[in-house]
Tab-separated table of C-alpha atoms in Angstrom:
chain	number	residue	atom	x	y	z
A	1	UNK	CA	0.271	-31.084	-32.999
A	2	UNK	CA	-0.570	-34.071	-34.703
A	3	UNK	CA	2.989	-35.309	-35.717
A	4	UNK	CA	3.765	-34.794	-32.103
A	5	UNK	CA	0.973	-37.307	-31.352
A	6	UNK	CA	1.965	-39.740	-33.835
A	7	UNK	CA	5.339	-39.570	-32.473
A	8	UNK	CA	4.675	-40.019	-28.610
A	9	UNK	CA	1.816	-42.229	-29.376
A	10	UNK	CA	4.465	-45.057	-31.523
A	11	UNK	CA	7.135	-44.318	-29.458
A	12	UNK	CA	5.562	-44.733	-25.678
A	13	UNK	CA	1.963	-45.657	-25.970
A	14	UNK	CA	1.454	-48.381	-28.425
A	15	UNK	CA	4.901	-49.445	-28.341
A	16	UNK	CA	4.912	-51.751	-31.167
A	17	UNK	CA	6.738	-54.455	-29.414
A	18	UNK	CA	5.815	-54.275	-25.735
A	19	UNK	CA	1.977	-52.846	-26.440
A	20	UNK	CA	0.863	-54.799	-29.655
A	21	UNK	CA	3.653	-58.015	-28.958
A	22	UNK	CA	4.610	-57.943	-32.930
A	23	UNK	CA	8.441	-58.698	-33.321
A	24	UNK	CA	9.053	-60.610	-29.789
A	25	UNK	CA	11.195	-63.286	-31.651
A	26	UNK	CA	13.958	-61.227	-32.421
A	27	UNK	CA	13.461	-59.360	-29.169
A	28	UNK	CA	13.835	-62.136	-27.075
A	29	UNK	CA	16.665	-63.231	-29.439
A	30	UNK	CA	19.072	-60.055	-29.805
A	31	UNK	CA	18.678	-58.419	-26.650
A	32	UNK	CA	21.755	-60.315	-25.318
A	33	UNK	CA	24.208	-57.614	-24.991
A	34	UNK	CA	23.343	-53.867	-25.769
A	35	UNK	CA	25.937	-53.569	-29.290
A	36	UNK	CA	23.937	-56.104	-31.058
A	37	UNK	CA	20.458	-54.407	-29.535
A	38	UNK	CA	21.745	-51.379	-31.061
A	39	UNK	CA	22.820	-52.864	-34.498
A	40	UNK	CA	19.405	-54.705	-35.127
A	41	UNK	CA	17.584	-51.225	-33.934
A	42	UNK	CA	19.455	-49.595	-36.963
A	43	UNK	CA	19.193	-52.654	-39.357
A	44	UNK	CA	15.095	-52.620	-38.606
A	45	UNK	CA	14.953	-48.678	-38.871
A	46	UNK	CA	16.389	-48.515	-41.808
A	47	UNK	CA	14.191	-51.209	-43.412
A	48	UNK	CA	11.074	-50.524	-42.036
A	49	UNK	CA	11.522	-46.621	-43.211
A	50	UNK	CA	12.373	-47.570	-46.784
A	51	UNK	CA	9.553	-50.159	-46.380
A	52	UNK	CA	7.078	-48.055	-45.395
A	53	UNK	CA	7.962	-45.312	-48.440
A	54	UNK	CA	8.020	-48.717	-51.007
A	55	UNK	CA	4.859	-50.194	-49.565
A	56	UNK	CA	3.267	-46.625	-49.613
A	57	UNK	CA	3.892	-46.160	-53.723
A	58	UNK	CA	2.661	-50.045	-54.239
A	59	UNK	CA	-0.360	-49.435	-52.879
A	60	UNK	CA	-1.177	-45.893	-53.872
A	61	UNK	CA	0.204	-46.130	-57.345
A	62	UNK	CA	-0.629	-50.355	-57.729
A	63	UNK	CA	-2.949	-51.930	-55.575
A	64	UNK	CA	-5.769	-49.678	-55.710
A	65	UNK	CA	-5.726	-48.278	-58.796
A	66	UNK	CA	-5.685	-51.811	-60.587
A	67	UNK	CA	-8.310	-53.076	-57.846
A	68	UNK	CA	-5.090	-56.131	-56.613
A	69	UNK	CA	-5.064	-55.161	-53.254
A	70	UNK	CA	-5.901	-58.368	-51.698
A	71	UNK	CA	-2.381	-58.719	-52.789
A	72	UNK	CA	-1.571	-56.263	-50.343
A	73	UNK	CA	0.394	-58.908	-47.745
A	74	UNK	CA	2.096	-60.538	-49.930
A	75	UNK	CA	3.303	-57.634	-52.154
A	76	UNK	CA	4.021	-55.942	-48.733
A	77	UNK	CA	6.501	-58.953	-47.989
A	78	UNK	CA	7.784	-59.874	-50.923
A	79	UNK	CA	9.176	-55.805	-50.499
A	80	UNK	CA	10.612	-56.806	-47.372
A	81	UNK	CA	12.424	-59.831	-48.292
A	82	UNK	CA	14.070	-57.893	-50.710
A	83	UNK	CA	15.432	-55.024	-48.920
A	84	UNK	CA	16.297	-57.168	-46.441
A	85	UNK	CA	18.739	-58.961	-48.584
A	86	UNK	CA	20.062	-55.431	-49.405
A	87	UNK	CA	20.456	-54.598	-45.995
A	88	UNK	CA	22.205	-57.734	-45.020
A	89	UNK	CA	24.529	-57.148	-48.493
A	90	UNK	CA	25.436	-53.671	-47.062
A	91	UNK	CA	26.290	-54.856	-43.398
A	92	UNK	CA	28.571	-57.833	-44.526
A	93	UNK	CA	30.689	-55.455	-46.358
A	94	UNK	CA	30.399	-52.088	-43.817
A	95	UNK	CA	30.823	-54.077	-40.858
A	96	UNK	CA	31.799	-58.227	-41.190
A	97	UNK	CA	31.891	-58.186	-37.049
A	98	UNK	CA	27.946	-56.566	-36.728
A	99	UNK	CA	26.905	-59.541	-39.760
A	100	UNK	CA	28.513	-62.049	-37.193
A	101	UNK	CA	26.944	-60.942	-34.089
A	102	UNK	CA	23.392	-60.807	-35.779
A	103	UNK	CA	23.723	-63.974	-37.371
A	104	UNK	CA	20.487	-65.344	-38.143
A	105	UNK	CA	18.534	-62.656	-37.080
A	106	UNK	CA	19.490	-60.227	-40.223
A	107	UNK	CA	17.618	-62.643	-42.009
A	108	UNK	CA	14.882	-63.523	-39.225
A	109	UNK	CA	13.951	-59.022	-40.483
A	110	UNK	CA	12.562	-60.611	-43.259
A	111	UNK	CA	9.313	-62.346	-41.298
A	112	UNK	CA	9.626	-60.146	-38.496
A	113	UNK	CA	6.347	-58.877	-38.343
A	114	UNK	CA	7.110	-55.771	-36.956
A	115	UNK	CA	8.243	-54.464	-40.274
A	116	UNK	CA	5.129	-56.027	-42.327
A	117	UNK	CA	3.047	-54.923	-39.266
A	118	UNK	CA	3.985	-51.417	-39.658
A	119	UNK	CA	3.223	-51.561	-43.618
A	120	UNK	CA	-0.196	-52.442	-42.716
A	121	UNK	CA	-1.136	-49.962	-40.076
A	122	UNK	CA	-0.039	-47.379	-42.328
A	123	UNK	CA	-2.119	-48.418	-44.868
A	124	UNK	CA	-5.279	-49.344	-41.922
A	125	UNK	CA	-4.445	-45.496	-40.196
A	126	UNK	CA	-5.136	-43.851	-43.933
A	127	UNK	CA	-2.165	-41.560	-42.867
A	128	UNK	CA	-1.234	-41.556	-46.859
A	129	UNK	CA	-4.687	-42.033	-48.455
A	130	UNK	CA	-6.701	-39.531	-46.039
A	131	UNK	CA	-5.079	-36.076	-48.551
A	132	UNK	CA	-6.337	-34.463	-51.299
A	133	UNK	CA	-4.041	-34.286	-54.319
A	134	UNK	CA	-2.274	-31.449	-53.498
A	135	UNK	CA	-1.595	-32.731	-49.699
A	136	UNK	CA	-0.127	-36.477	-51.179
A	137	UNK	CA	3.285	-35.764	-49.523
A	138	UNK	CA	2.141	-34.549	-45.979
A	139	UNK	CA	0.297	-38.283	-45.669
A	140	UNK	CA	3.364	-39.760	-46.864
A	141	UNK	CA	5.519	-37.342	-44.579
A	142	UNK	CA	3.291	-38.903	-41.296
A	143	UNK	CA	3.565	-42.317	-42.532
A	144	UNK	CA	7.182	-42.088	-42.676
A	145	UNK	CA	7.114	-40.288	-39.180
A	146	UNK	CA	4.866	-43.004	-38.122
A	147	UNK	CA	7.189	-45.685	-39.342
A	148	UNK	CA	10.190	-44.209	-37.681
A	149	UNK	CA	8.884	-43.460	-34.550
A	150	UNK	CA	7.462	-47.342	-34.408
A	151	UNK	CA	11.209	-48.669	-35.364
A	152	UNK	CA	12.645	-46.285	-32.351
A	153	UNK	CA	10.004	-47.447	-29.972
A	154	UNK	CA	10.986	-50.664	-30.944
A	155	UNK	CA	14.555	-49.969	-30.735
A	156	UNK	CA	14.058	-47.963	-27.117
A	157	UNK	CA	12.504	-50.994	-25.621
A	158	UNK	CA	15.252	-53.475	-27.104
A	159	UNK	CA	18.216	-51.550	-25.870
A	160	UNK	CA	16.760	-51.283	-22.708
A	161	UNK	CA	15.783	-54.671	-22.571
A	162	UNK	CA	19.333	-55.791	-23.642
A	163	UNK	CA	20.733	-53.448	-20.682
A	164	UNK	CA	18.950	-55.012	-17.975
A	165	UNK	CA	19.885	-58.699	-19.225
A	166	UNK	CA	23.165	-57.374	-19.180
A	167	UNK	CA	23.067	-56.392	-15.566
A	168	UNK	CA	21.049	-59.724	-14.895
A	169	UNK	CA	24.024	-61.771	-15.962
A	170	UNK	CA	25.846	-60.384	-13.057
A	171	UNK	CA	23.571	-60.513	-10.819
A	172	UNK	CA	22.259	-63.184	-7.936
A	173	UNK	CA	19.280	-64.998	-9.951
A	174	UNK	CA	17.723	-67.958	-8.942
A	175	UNK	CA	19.015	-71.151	-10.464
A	176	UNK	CA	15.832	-71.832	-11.600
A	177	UNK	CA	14.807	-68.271	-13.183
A	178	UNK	CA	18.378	-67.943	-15.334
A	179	UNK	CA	18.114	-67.865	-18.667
A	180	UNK	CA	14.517	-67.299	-20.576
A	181	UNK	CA	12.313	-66.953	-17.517
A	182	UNK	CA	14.033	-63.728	-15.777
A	183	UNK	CA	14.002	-62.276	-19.274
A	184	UNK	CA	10.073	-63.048	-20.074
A	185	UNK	CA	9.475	-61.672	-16.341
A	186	UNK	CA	11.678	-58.664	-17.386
A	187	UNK	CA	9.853	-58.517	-20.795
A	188	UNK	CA	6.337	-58.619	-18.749
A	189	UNK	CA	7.514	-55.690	-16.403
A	190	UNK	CA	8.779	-53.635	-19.017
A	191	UNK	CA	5.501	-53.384	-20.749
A	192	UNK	CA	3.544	-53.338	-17.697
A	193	UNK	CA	5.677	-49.923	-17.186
A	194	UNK	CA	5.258	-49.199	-20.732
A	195	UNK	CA	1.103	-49.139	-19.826
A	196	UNK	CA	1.792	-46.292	-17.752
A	197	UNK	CA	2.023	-44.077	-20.840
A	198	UNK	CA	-1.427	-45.070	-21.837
A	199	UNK	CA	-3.039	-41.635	-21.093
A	200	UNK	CA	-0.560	-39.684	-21.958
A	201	UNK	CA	-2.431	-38.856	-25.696
C-alpha cells in the first residue's frame, strides 16, 4: 500500500513541476512540440533514476558515516553534472537528430533542479535511512520508486503541456497572448487542475 502511495502521491499530487514549481525552465523551454517533450522526459528519467541510486550510496556509505554531509548539495550536483555529460555522450551518438532538437537544454539537466530536488527529498523523506540493516534495499527500492514516479509526473505534465501548445499554435489566440503568456496561462491551469488530486492520498 505504501508504494502505491508514493507512486500516486509523485505522480498526481505533488507533481514535482506543477505542485512544488522545481524544473519550470526547461518546462517552459522544451514543451514546444510533443517529440522533444518526450525526449527530455526520457533524458531526465534516466538521470534522475541513476541519480537518485548514486546520491543514495554517497550519502549512506559517505556523508554520514564520515560526518561531510553539509557537503550533501554539492556532492549531490557535482553527481549530476557528471551523468549528465554521459547522458548527453550517449544521445549524440544514439540519436544526432534528438541532440539537435534539445540543444541547450541536455545541458540546462545539469542545474535543473528537479533532478537535485529529487536527491534531496529522498534524503529529507528518510525513504533509504528509515530500515534496519536487513531492510537497506526496500528503502532504496522506494527511493528509486519515488524518483521514478517524480521524473514521470514530470514527464506527464510536459507532454501534455507540449500537446496543448501544439494545438495553441493552430489556434485563434489573441495577438497579444501568443507566445509566453498563453503558455504561462496554460502552465497556471494545468496545475490548478493538477490541485484537484490533492485529496486523493
Amino acid at each position: 500500500m505504501k508504494i502505491l502511495l508514493i507512486f500516486i502521491s509523485a505522480i498526481f499530487v505533488n507533481n514535482i513541476v506543477l505542485s512544488q514549481f522545481l524544473g519550470v525552465c526547461p518546462f517552459l523551454g522544451v514543451s514546444k512540440k510533443v517529440n522533444t517533450a518526450v525526449g527530455m522526459t526520457a533524458a531526465v528519467t534516466f538521470v534522475m533514476a541513476i541519480a537518485t541510486l548514486v546520491t543514495f550510496l554517497l550519502q549512506k556509505y559517505v556523508l554520514v558515516p564520515f560526518n561531510l554531509v553539509f557537503l550533501q548539495t554539492v556532492s549531490f550536483i557535482l553527481v549530476i553534472a557528471s551523468l549528465v555529460q554521459m547522458v548527453e555522450i550517449i544521445i549524440k551518438k544514439i540519436s544526432p537528430s534528438l541532440y539537435q532538437a534539445l540543444g541547450i537544454f541536455l545541458p540546462l539537466i545539469t542545474t535543473n533542479c528537479v533532478v537535485l530536488g529529487v536527491a534531496i527529498q529522498v534524503v529529507t523523506n528518510e525513504y533509504n535511512f528509515g530500515f534496519a540493516e536487513g531492510a537497506r534495499m526496500l528503502g532504496l527500492g522506494e527511493a528509486m520508486l519515488f524518483s521514478i514516479a517524480t521524473a514521470i509526473g514530470y514527464g506527464l505534465a510536459l507532454i501534455l503541456f507540449a500537446g496543448i501548445r501544439e494545438q495553441l499554435e493552430l489556434s485563434n489566440v489573441p495577438k497579444s497572448f501568443k507566445g509566453v503568456p498563453i503558455a504561462l496561462l496554460t502552465a497556471g491551469i494545468m496545475a490548478l487542475a493538477f490541485m484537484g488530486f490533492s485529496g486523493l492520498v
